Coordinates of C-alpha atoms and ligand atoms in Angstrom, one line a residue:
X1 CA 54.5 -22.9 -34.1
X2 CA 53.5 -26.2 -35.6
X3 CA 55.8 -27.7 -38.2
X4 CA 53.3 -27.9 -41.0
X5 CA 51.4 -24.7 -41.6
X6 CA 47.7 -25.1 -41.4
X7 CA 45.3 -23.6 -44.0
X8 CA 44.0 -20.2 -42.8
X9 CA 41.9 -17.3 -44.1
X10 CA 43.4 -13.9 -43.3
X11 CA 40.8 -11.2 -43.7
X12 CA 42.5 -7.7 -43.8
X13 CA 40.1 -4.9 -43.1
X14 CA 41.7 -1.7 -44.5
X15 CA 43.4 -4.1 -46.9
X16 CA 44.4 -1.5 -49.5
X17 CA 45.6 1.0 -46.9
X18 CA 49.2 2.2 -46.2
X19 CA 49.9 -0.4 -43.5
X20 CA 48.7 -3.2 -45.6
X21 CA 50.6 -2.3 -48.7
X22 CA 53.8 -1.2 -46.9
X23 CA 54.0 -3.8 -44.1
X24 CA 51.4 -6.6 -44.1
X25 CA 51.5 -7.8 -47.7
X26 CA 55.4 -7.7 -48.0
X27 CA 55.6 -9.6 -44.7
X28 CA 53.1 -12.2 -45.9
X29 CA 55.0 -12.6 -49.1
X30 CA 58.2 -13.2 -47.2
X31 CA 56.4 -15.8 -45.1
X32 CA 55.0 -17.5 -48.3
X33 CA 58.5 -17.5 -49.8
X34 CA 59.9 -19.1 -46.7
X35 CA 57.2 -21.9 -46.9
X36 CA 55.3 -20.7 -43.8
X37 CA 51.9 -20.4 -45.4
X38 CA 49.8 -23.5 -46.3
X39 CA 49.0 -23.8 -50.0
X40 CA 45.3 -23.2 -49.3
X41 CA 45.9 -20.1 -47.2
X42 CA 44.1 -17.0 -48.5
X43 CA 44.4 -13.3 -48.0
X44 CA 41.1 -11.5 -48.3
X45 CA 41.4 -7.7 -48.4
X46 CA 38.3 -5.7 -47.5
X47 CA 38.2 -2.0 -48.3
X48 CA 36.0 0.7 -49.9
X49 CA 38.3 0.7 -52.9
X50 CA 35.7 -0.8 -55.3
X51 CA 38.2 -3.3 -56.6
X52 CA 37.7 -6.9 -57.7
X53 CA 40.3 -9.7 -57.2
X54 CA 42.0 -9.0 -60.5
X55 CA 42.2 -5.2 -59.8
X56 CA 43.7 -5.9 -56.3
X57 CA 46.2 -8.4 -57.6
X58 CA 47.2 -5.8 -60.2
X59 CA 47.6 -3.2 -57.5
X60 CA 49.8 -5.4 -55.4
X61 CA 51.8 -6.4 -58.4
X62 CA 52.4 -2.8 -59.2
X63 CA 53.0 -1.4 -55.7
X64 CA 54.4 -4.3 -53.6
X65 CA 56.5 -6.3 -56.0
X66 CA 59.2 -3.6 -56.2
X67 CA 59.7 -3.6 -52.4
X68 CA 60.3 -7.4 -51.9
X69 CA 62.9 -9.8 -53.3
X70 CA 61.1 -11.7 -56.1
X71 CA 63.7 -14.3 -57.1
X72 CA 61.3 -16.5 -59.0
X73 CA 58.1 -15.5 -60.7
X74 CA 56.3 -18.7 -59.8
X75 CA 56.5 -17.9 -56.1
X76 CA 55.3 -14.3 -56.7
X77 CA 52.4 -15.7 -58.9
X78 CA 51.5 -18.2 -56.2
X79 CA 51.4 -15.3 -53.7
X80 CA 49.2 -13.2 -56.0
X81 CA 46.9 -16.2 -56.4
X82 CA 46.2 -16.1 -52.6
X83 CA 44.8 -12.6 -52.8
X84 CA 41.1 -11.6 -53.0
X85 CA 39.4 -8.3 -52.6
X86 CA 35.9 -7.5 -51.3
X87 CA 34.6 -4.0 -51.7
X88 CA 32.7 -3.0 -48.6
X89 CA 31.5 0.0 -46.6
X90 CA 31.3 -1.2 -43.0
X91 CA 29.8 2.1 -41.7
X92 CA 26.9 1.9 -44.1
X93 CA 25.5 -1.6 -43.3
X94 CA 26.7 -2.8 -46.7
X95 CA 24.9 -6.2 -47.0
X96 CA 26.3 -6.9 -50.5
X97 CA 29.8 -6.7 -49.3
X98 CA 29.2 -8.9 -46.3
X99 CA 27.4 -11.4 -48.5
X100 CA 30.5 -11.6 -50.7
X101 CA 32.8 -12.2 -47.7
X102 CA 30.3 -14.8 -46.4
X103 CA 30.3 -16.6 -49.8
X104 CA 34.1 -16.7 -49.9
X105 CA 34.4 -18.1 -46.4
X106 CA 31.5 -20.6 -46.6
X107 CA 32.7 -24.2 -46.2
X108 CA 35.9 -23.1 -44.5
X109 CA 34.6 -22.8 -41.0
X110 CA 37.2 -25.2 -39.6
X111 CA 40.1 -23.2 -40.8
X112 CA 42.0 -20.7 -38.7
X113 CA 40.3 -17.4 -39.5
X114 CA 42.0 -14.1 -38.7
X115 CA 40.4 -10.7 -39.0
X116 CA 43.1 -8.2 -39.1
X117 CA 41.8 -4.7 -38.5
X118 CA 44.2 -2.3 -40.1
X119 CA 41.8 0.5 -39.7
X120 CA 41.1 3.4 -37.3
X121 CA 40.2 2.3 -33.8
X122 CA 36.6 3.6 -34.0
X123 CA 35.9 1.0 -36.7
X124 CA 36.9 -1.9 -34.4
X125 CA 33.6 -2.3 -32.6
X126 CA 31.3 -1.8 -35.6
X127 CA 33.4 -4.2 -37.7
X128 CA 33.3 -7.0 -35.0
X129 CA 29.5 -6.5 -34.6
X130 CA 28.9 -6.8 -38.4
X131 CA 31.2 -9.8 -38.8
X132 CA 29.3 -11.5 -35.9
X133 CA 25.9 -10.5 -37.5
X134 CA 27.1 -12.1 -40.7
X135 CA 27.8 -15.3 -38.8
X136 CA 31.5 -15.1 -39.6
X137 CA 33.0 -15.3 -36.1
X138 CA 33.8 -19.0 -35.7
X139 CA 35.4 -20.6 -32.6
X140 CA 38.7 -20.8 -34.6
X141 CA 38.5 -17.0 -35.3
X142 CA 40.9 -14.4 -34.0
X143 CA 40.9 -10.7 -34.3
X144 CA 44.0 -8.5 -34.6
X145 CA 43.7 -4.9 -33.5
X146 CA 46.2 -2.4 -34.8
X147 CA 47.4 0.5 -32.6
X148 CA 46.4 3.1 -31.5
X149 CA 43.9 1.3 -29.3
X150 CA 41.8 4.4 -28.4
X151 CA 43.1 7.8 -27.5
X152 CA 42.8 7.6 -23.7
X153 CA 41.8 5.1 -21.1
X154 CA 38.1 5.6 -21.5
X155 CA 38.1 5.1 -25.2
X156 CA 40.4 2.1 -24.9
X157 CA 38.0 0.5 -22.4
X158 CA 35.1 1.2 -24.7
X159 CA 36.9 -0.5 -27.6
X160 CA 37.9 -3.4 -25.5
X161 CA 34.3 -3.8 -24.3
X162 CA 32.9 -3.6 -27.8
X163 CA 35.4 -6.1 -29.2
X164 CA 35.2 -8.2 -26.0
X165 CA 31.4 -8.6 -26.5
X166 CA 32.1 -10.6 -29.7
X167 CA 35.5 -12.2 -29.2
X168 CA 36.9 -13.9 -26.1
X169 CA 40.1 -12.3 -24.7
X170 CA 42.1 -15.3 -25.9
X171 CA 41.0 -14.6 -29.5
X172 CA 42.0 -10.9 -29.4
X173 CA 45.6 -10.0 -30.5
X174 CA 46.5 -6.4 -29.9
X175 CA 49.5 -5.7 -31.9
X176 CA 52.5 -3.6 -31.1
X177 CA 55.0 -4.2 -33.8
X178 CA 58.0 -3.3 -31.6
X179 CA 57.5 -6.6 -29.8
X180 CA 58.1 -8.4 -33.1
X181 CA 61.5 -6.8 -33.6
X182 CA 64.5 -9.2 -33.3
X183 CA 66.4 -7.1 -30.7
X184 CA 63.4 -6.7 -28.6
X185 CA 63.0 -10.5 -28.3
X186 CA 66.7 -10.7 -27.8
X187 CA 66.4 -8.5 -24.8
X188 CA 64.5 -11.2 -23.1
X189 CA 67.1 -13.8 -24.1
X190 CA 69.9 -11.6 -23.0
X191 CA 68.3 -11.0 -19.6
X192 CA 66.9 -14.4 -18.9
X193 CA 69.3 -16.9 -20.7
X194 CA 72.5 -15.4 -19.3
X195 CA 73.3 -15.5 -15.6
X196 CA 75.8 -12.6 -15.4
X197 CA 73.4 -9.7 -15.8
X198 CA 70.7 -10.5 -13.3
X199 CA 72.7 -9.8 -10.1
X200 CA 73.6 -6.3 -11.4
X201 CA 70.2 -5.5 -13.1
X202 CA 68.9 -3.2 -10.3
X203 CA 69.3 0.1 -8.6
X204 CA 72.5 -0.9 -6.8
X205 CA 74.4 -1.1 -10.1
X206 CA 72.3 0.8 -12.6
X207 CA 72.3 4.6 -12.6
X208 CA 69.6 5.1 -15.2
X209 CA 68.0 3.8 -18.4
X210 CA 67.4 5.7 -21.6
X211 CA 64.9 4.5 -24.2
X212 CA 65.0 6.4 -27.5
X213 CA 63.0 6.0 -30.7
X214 CA 64.3 8.7 -33.0
X215 CA 63.1 9.0 -36.6
X216 CA 64.3 11.2 -39.4
X217 CA 61.0 11.1 -41.2
X218 CA 58.4 13.8 -40.8
X219 CA 54.6 13.5 -41.1
X220 CA 53.8 14.6 -44.7
X221 CA 50.3 13.4 -45.6
X222 CA 49.5 12.2 -42.1
X223 CA 48.0 15.3 -40.6
X224 CA 44.5 13.8 -40.3
X225 CA 45.9 11.1 -38.0
X226 CA 48.8 12.9 -36.4
X227 CA 47.1 16.1 -35.2
X228 CA 44.9 13.9 -33.0
X229 CA 47.6 11.4 -31.9
X230 CA 50.9 13.1 -31.3
X231 CA 54.1 11.4 -30.2
X232 CA 52.8 10.5 -26.8
X233 CA 49.9 8.4 -28.1
X234 CA 51.6 7.3 -31.3
X235 CA 54.9 6.1 -29.8
X236 CA 55.2 6.3 -26.0
X237 CA 51.9 4.8 -24.8
X238 CA 52.7 1.6 -26.7
X239 CA 56.2 1.1 -28.2
X240 CA 58.3 2.9 -25.6
X241 CA 56.3 1.6 -22.6
X242 CA 56.6 -1.9 -23.9
X243 CA 60.4 -1.6 -24.1
X244 CA 60.4 -0.2 -20.6
X245 CA 58.5 -3.2 -19.4
X246 CA 60.9 -5.7 -21.0
X247 CA 63.9 -3.9 -19.4
X248 CA 62.2 -3.6 -15.9
X249 CA 60.2 -6.8 -15.6
X250 CA 61.0 -9.5 -13.1
X251 CA 62.1 -12.9 -14.5
X252 CA 58.9 -14.7 -15.5
X253 CA 58.4 -18.3 -14.3
X254 CA 57.9 -19.5 -17.8
X255 CA 58.2 -18.4 -21.4
X256 CA 54.5 -18.7 -22.0
X257 CA 51.6 -16.6 -23.0
X258 CA 50.5 -15.3 -19.6
X259 CA 53.7 -15.3 -17.5
X260 CA 55.5 -12.7 -19.5
X261 CA 52.4 -10.5 -19.8
X262 CA 51.7 -10.8 -16.1
X263 CA 55.2 -9.4 -15.3
X264 CA 54.8 -6.6 -17.8
X265 CA 51.5 -5.5 -16.2
X266 CA 53.2 -5.4 -12.8
X267 CA 55.8 -2.9 -14.2
X268 CA 53.1 -0.7 -15.7
X269 CA 51.3 -0.7 -12.4
X270 CA 54.5 0.2 -10.6
X271 CA 55.1 3.3 -12.7
X272 CA 55.0 6.4 -10.5
X273 CA 52.1 8.5 -11.7
X274 CA 53.0 11.9 -13.1
X275 CA 50.2 14.3 -12.4
X276 CA 49.3 18.0 -12.1
X277 CA 52.2 20.3 -11.5
X278 CA 54.7 17.4 -11.9
X279 CA 53.9 17.1 -15.6
X280 CA 55.9 20.2 -16.4
X281 CA 58.9 19.0 -14.4
X282 CA 59.0 15.4 -15.8
X283 CA 57.8 15.7 -19.4
X284 CA 58.7 17.7 -22.4
X285 CA 56.9 18.1 -25.7
X286 CA 58.2 19.6 -28.9
X287 CA 57.2 20.3 -32.5
X288 CA 59.6 20.5 -35.4
X289 CA 60.0 23.6 -37.4
X290 CA 61.7 24.0 -40.8
X291 CA 65.3 22.8 -40.9
X292 CA 67.8 20.7 -42.7
X293 CA 67.3 16.9 -42.5
X294 CA 69.6 14.5 -44.3
X295 CA 71.2 17.4 -46.1
X296 CA 67.8 18.6 -47.5
X297 CA 65.8 21.6 -46.4
X298 CA 62.4 20.3 -45.1
X299 CA 59.3 22.2 -43.9
X300 CA 58.1 22.4 -40.3
X301 CA 55.2 20.3 -39.1
X302 CA 52.6 23.0 -39.8
X303 CA 53.8 23.3 -43.4
X304 CA 54.0 19.6 -44.3
X305 CA 52.2 19.0 -47.6
X306 CA 48.8 17.5 -46.8
X307 CA 45.2 17.5 -48.2
X308 CA 43.9 19.3 -45.1
X309 CA 45.2 22.7 -43.9
X310 CA 46.6 23.0 -40.4
X311 CA 44.1 23.6 -37.6
X312 CA 44.3 24.7 -34.0
X313 CA 45.1 21.0 -33.2
X314 CA 48.0 21.1 -35.5
X315 CA 49.6 23.9 -33.6
X316 CA 49.2 22.1 -30.3
X317 CA 50.3 18.6 -31.2
X318 CA 53.7 17.3 -30.2
X319 CA 56.1 15.6 -32.7
X320 CA 58.6 15.0 -29.9
X321 CA 58.0 13.8 -26.4
X322 CA 60.4 13.0 -23.5
X323 CA 59.5 11.8 -20.1
X324 CA 61.4 11.0 -16.9
X325 CA 59.7 7.9 -15.6
X326 CA 60.2 5.9 -12.4
X327 CA 59.3 2.3 -11.6
X328 CA 58.5 2.3 -7.9
X329 CA 59.5 -1.2 -6.7
X330 CA 62.3 -2.8 -4.8
X331 CA 64.5 -3.4 -7.8
X332 CA 64.2 0.0 -9.4
X333 CA 63.6 2.6 -6.7
X334 CA 65.5 5.8 -7.5
X335 CA 66.5 4.8 -11.1
X336 CA 65.2 7.2 -13.7
X337 CA 63.9 5.7 -17.0
X338 CA 64.2 8.5 -19.6
X339 CA 61.9 7.9 -22.6
X340 CA 62.3 10.0 -25.8
X341 CA 60.8 9.9 -29.2
X342 CA 60.7 12.4 -32.1
X343 CA 60.2 12.9 -35.8
X344 CA 62.7 14.7 -37.9
X345 CA 65.6 14.0 -35.5
X346 CA 69.1 14.0 -36.9
X347 CA 69.4 10.2 -37.2
X348 CA 67.2 7.2 -37.2
X349 CA 67.8 5.1 -34.1
X350 CA 65.8 3.0 -31.7
X351 CA 67.9 1.9 -28.7
X352 CA 67.9 1.1 -25.1
X353 CA 70.9 2.4 -23.1
X354 CA 71.5 1.0 -19.7
X355 CA 73.9 3.2 -17.9
X356 CA 75.8 1.6 -15.0
X357 CA 77.1 3.4 -11.9
X358 CA 80.6 4.5 -11.3
X359 CA 82.9 1.9 -9.7
X360 CA 82.6 2.3 -5.9
X361 CA 86.2 3.3 -5.5
X362 CA 88.3 4.4 -8.5
X363 CA 92.0 3.9 -8.5
X364 CA 92.4 5.1 -12.1
X365 CA 91.8 8.7 -13.2
X366 CA 89.6 9.0 -16.2
X367 CA 87.5 6.0 -15.8
X368 CA 83.9 6.3 -17.0
X369 CA 81.0 4.0 -16.0
X370 CA 80.0 1.0 -18.1
X371 CA 77.1 1.2 -20.6
X372 CA 75.1 -1.4 -22.3
X373 CA 73.5 -0.3 -25.6
X374 CA 70.8 -2.5 -27.2
X375 CA 70.3 -1.4 -30.7
X376 CA 66.9 -2.1 -32.2
X377 CA 67.4 -0.4 -35.5
X378 CA 69.2 0.3 -37.7
X379 CA 72.0 -2.3 -37.5
X380 CA 70.6 -4.5 -34.7
X381 CA 73.1 -5.4 -32.1
X382 CA 74.3 -5.2 -28.5
X383 CA 77.3 -3.3 -27.3
X384 CA 78.8 -3.3 -23.8
X385 CA 81.2 -0.4 -23.2
X386 CA 84.0 -1.4 -20.9
X387 CA 87.1 0.5 -19.7
X388 CA 90.5 -0.8 -20.9
X389 CA 94.0 0.4 -20.6
X390 CA 95.6 2.0 -23.7
X391 CA 98.8 0.2 -24.6
X392 CA 101.9 2.1 -23.6
X393 CA 104.5 2.6 -20.8
X394 CA 104.2 5.3 -18.3
X395 CA 101.0 6.5 -16.7
X396 CA 98.0 4.2 -17.1
X397 CA 95.7 5.8 -19.6
X398 CA 92.1 4.4 -19.8
X399 CA 89.9 4.2 -22.8
X400 CA 86.2 3.1 -23.1
X401 CA 86.1 0.2 -25.6
X402 CA 83.1 -1.6 -27.0
X403 CA 82.4 -5.3 -26.8
X404 CA 80.0 -5.5 -29.7
X405 CA 77.6 -8.1 -31.2
X406 CA 76.2 -7.2 -34.6
X407 CA 73.4 -9.5 -35.5
X408 CA 74.0 -9.1 -39.2
X409 CA 77.7 -10.2 -38.8
X410 CA 77.1 -13.0 -36.3
X411 CA 74.0 -14.5 -37.8
X412 CA 73.9 -14.7 -41.5
X413 CA 70.2 -15.4 -41.7
X414 CA 68.0 -12.5 -42.9
X415 CA 66.5 -10.5 -40.1
X416 CA 62.7 -10.8 -40.6
X417 CA 60.5 -7.8 -40.3
X418 CA 58.6 -7.5 -37.1
X419 CA 55.3 -8.1 -38.9
X420 CA 56.4 -11.5 -40.3
X421 CA 57.0 -12.8 -36.8
X422 CA 53.8 -11.4 -35.4
X423 CA 51.6 -12.5 -38.3
X424 CA 53.0 -16.0 -37.9
X425 CA 52.3 -15.9 -34.2
X426 CA 48.7 -14.9 -34.9
X427 CA 48.3 -17.8 -37.3
X428 CA 49.8 -20.1 -34.7
X429 CA 47.5 -18.7 -32.0
X430 CA 50.4 -17.6 -29.9
X431 CA 49.5 -14.3 -28.1
X432 CA 52.8 -13.9 -26.0
X433 CA 54.0 -11.0 -28.0
X434 CA 50.6 -9.2 -28.1
X435 CA 49.2 -6.9 -25.5
X436 CA 46.6 -8.1 -23.1
X437 CA 43.6 -5.9 -22.2
X438 CA 45.0 -5.1 -18.7
X439 CA 48.4 -4.1 -20.2
X440 CA 46.9 -1.6 -22.6
X441 CA 44.7 -0.1 -20.0
X442 CA 47.5 0.1 -17.4
X443 CA 49.6 2.0 -20.0
X444 CA 46.7 4.4 -20.7
X445 CA 46.1 4.9 -16.9
X446 CA 49.7 6.2 -16.6
X447 CA 49.6 8.3 -19.8
X448 CA 46.2 9.9 -19.2
X449 CA 47.1 12.4 -16.5
X450 CA 50.0 13.7 -18.7
X451 CA 47.7 14.1 -21.6
X452 CA 45.1 15.8 -19.4
X453 CA 47.6 18.3 -18.1
X454 CA 49.1 19.0 -21.6
X455 CA 45.6 19.6 -23.0
X456 CA 44.5 21.8 -20.1
X457 CA 47.6 24.1 -20.5
X458 CA 47.4 26.9 -22.9
X459 CA 51.0 26.2 -24.0
X460 CA 52.3 25.2 -27.4
X461 CA 54.9 22.5 -27.7
X462 CA 58.5 23.8 -27.7
X463 CA 59.8 24.3 -31.2
X464 CA 62.9 22.4 -32.5
X465 CA 64.4 22.8 -36.0
X466 CA 64.1 19.7 -38.1
X467 CA 67.4 17.8 -38.1
X468 CA 68.1 18.6 -34.4
X469 CA 67.8 16.3 -31.3
X470 CA 64.6 17.8 -29.9
X471 CA 63.9 21.0 -28.0
X472 CA 66.1 22.5 -25.3
X473 CA 63.7 21.2 -22.6
X474 CA 64.6 17.6 -23.4
X475 CA 68.3 18.3 -22.6
X476 CA 67.3 20.1 -19.4
X477 CA 65.2 17.1 -18.4
X478 CA 68.2 14.8 -18.1
X479 CA 70.8 17.6 -17.5
X480 CA 69.1 18.6 -14.2
X481 CA 70.7 15.6 -12.6
X482 CA 74.0 15.9 -14.4
X483 CA 73.1 13.3 -17.0
X484 CA 73.0 13.6 -20.8
X485 CA 71.2 11.8 -23.6
X486 CA 73.2 9.2 -25.4
X487 CA 73.9 11.0 -28.7
X488 CA 76.9 9.2 -30.1
X489 CA 75.2 8.4 -33.4
X490 CA 75.0 12.1 -34.1
X491 CA 78.7 12.0 -35.0
Ligands
BG6_1 C1 54.2 3.5 -35.8 C2 53.9 4.9 -35.7 O1 53.6 2.7 -34.8 O2 55.6 3.3 -35.7 C3 54.7 5.7 -36.7 O3 52.5 5.1 -35.9 C4 56.2 5.4 -36.6 O4 54.5 7.1 -36.5 C5 56.4 3.9 -36.6 O5 56.8 6.1 -37.7 C6 57.9 3.6 -36.3 O6 58.1 2.2 -36.5 P1 59.5 1.7 -36.9 O7 59.4 0.2 -36.9 O8 60.0 2.3 -38.2 O9 60.4 2.2 -35.7

C-alpha cells in the first residue's frame, strides 16, 4: 500500500443495503479515522432508495454512528461529507440515474474508481454493461464482486463471462471476507515465517484437520436469500474452502498476487471429488428446529419471522453442513479434512484444528496427541496443546497444557475488521486476498456434484434443535473413524 492515500471514488451499488450499512460504511469510517482515505475520496452509494445526498447522510448518521467509535465530531462530519447517493433502478435502463452518476464522476477519470457490487449476483452482469455504456469504466477502474458468485459452476462461469466482457481479470476483485480476517492472514505467517512447522505439516505427522464456522445466529428475515443458498453455498463453497486452501497449500515462491493464488488453485484441483453414492457417506446436512439458544427459546428455521412464508425450498434447505474432504496429493494423502458450518449452534466460533498423530511409541500412559488450534473468532489467537507432567512425586501423571497466543493480549493495536483490510487492498489495487476466476470455478466444480446429489434426493435435511452442535449424522461422520469434533468451547 502506498504511504500517501490517493484520491478515489468508491461507488457502492446496493449502497443502502444490509452489507453496506453493517460492514462497508463502518469499515470505511474506521479507515477514514485512521487517515487511510485521501481528503478527496468520495463514497457514492447507488440504490433504488429514492434518497438524495442529505437523506443518505442522515440515514448513515442515524444507523451507523451508534456502531462505530466516534471520538470527535469533526472526523465523523468529514466522513459524512464524503457520502453521496444516487437513486437508480439498474434493471429498468434508468438513464436519469446513470446521468447523475456520470455528472458526479466527470472530470475525475484519472482517479482510482472502484465499483463495489453489494447486490445479488444476477445484477453483476447488467450493472457492468450499464456502467460501460455510460462510459464510466476507465482504465483505473476496478470492480468488487460480493459473494455468492453464482449458485453453481455454470452460473458462476456466466457471471465471470459477463463481467469479464467489460473488466480485465486484473480489475476484478472477488471478495471473500474471511481472507481479510487477521488470524487467516496470520496462518500464512505462522506457516511460512516459522521453520519448525513445515517439516511436520504433512500426513506423516498430522492425523486430520477440522475447519469449523459455527454461528449462534439464525436466519430471521433472510428467507428470500437463504432458501436458495443454504449453508453449502453460503459458507462452504467460499469461506471454508478458502481456509482449507491456506492450511493445505504448498509454500508459495513469493508473497505476491499470483503466487499465493496459484497454490490455492492447486489445492482446490486436488480435492477428491465426492459424487453419486459417496455424497451420503461423506456429507451431512441439517436444518435447525425450535430450541434454546443463548438461554432464549428461538423458533426453528421454518418459523423464523420473515416477509415471505416458507415454501418447498425452505423445507429442503440446509442450515448446517459437514463434509469429509480429502486433498489427493503427496503431502496430504489419507488425511481427512472435516469441514463444518451451522446456524444456531451452541456457540460462535470459527477455528481450524490441526490434530497431530500419537507419538510413535509411548512410554507414558495417558498421553494424548498434540493439537494446534487457530482461532479466527471470537478472541483471535493460536493455541498449541502439549503434554506436560503434573508436578508431584510418585507415578508420572500427564496433563495436556496449552501454549497460547492471544492477539488481543500480545498486540495492543485494535484488530481491524476484515472489510477494512480488504477495502484498502482494493483501493491499493492489490488482489492477493481476492479470489481469481479459476479459484472460484474450481471451488464450484468440487461443490456441484454434492449439490446435484442433494437436490436429486427426495430427502429433507436432518433436524437439529437450535442451540445444539448439529445433527447426529455430523457426529457419525467423524465418529466412524474413531474421531470427534473439537467441542471444547461448549463447556
Ligand atoms: C457471510 C454469510 O458470508 O458470512 C452469512 O452470508 C454469515 O450467512 C457470515 O453469517 C459469517 O461471517 P462472520 O465474519 O461473522 O463469520
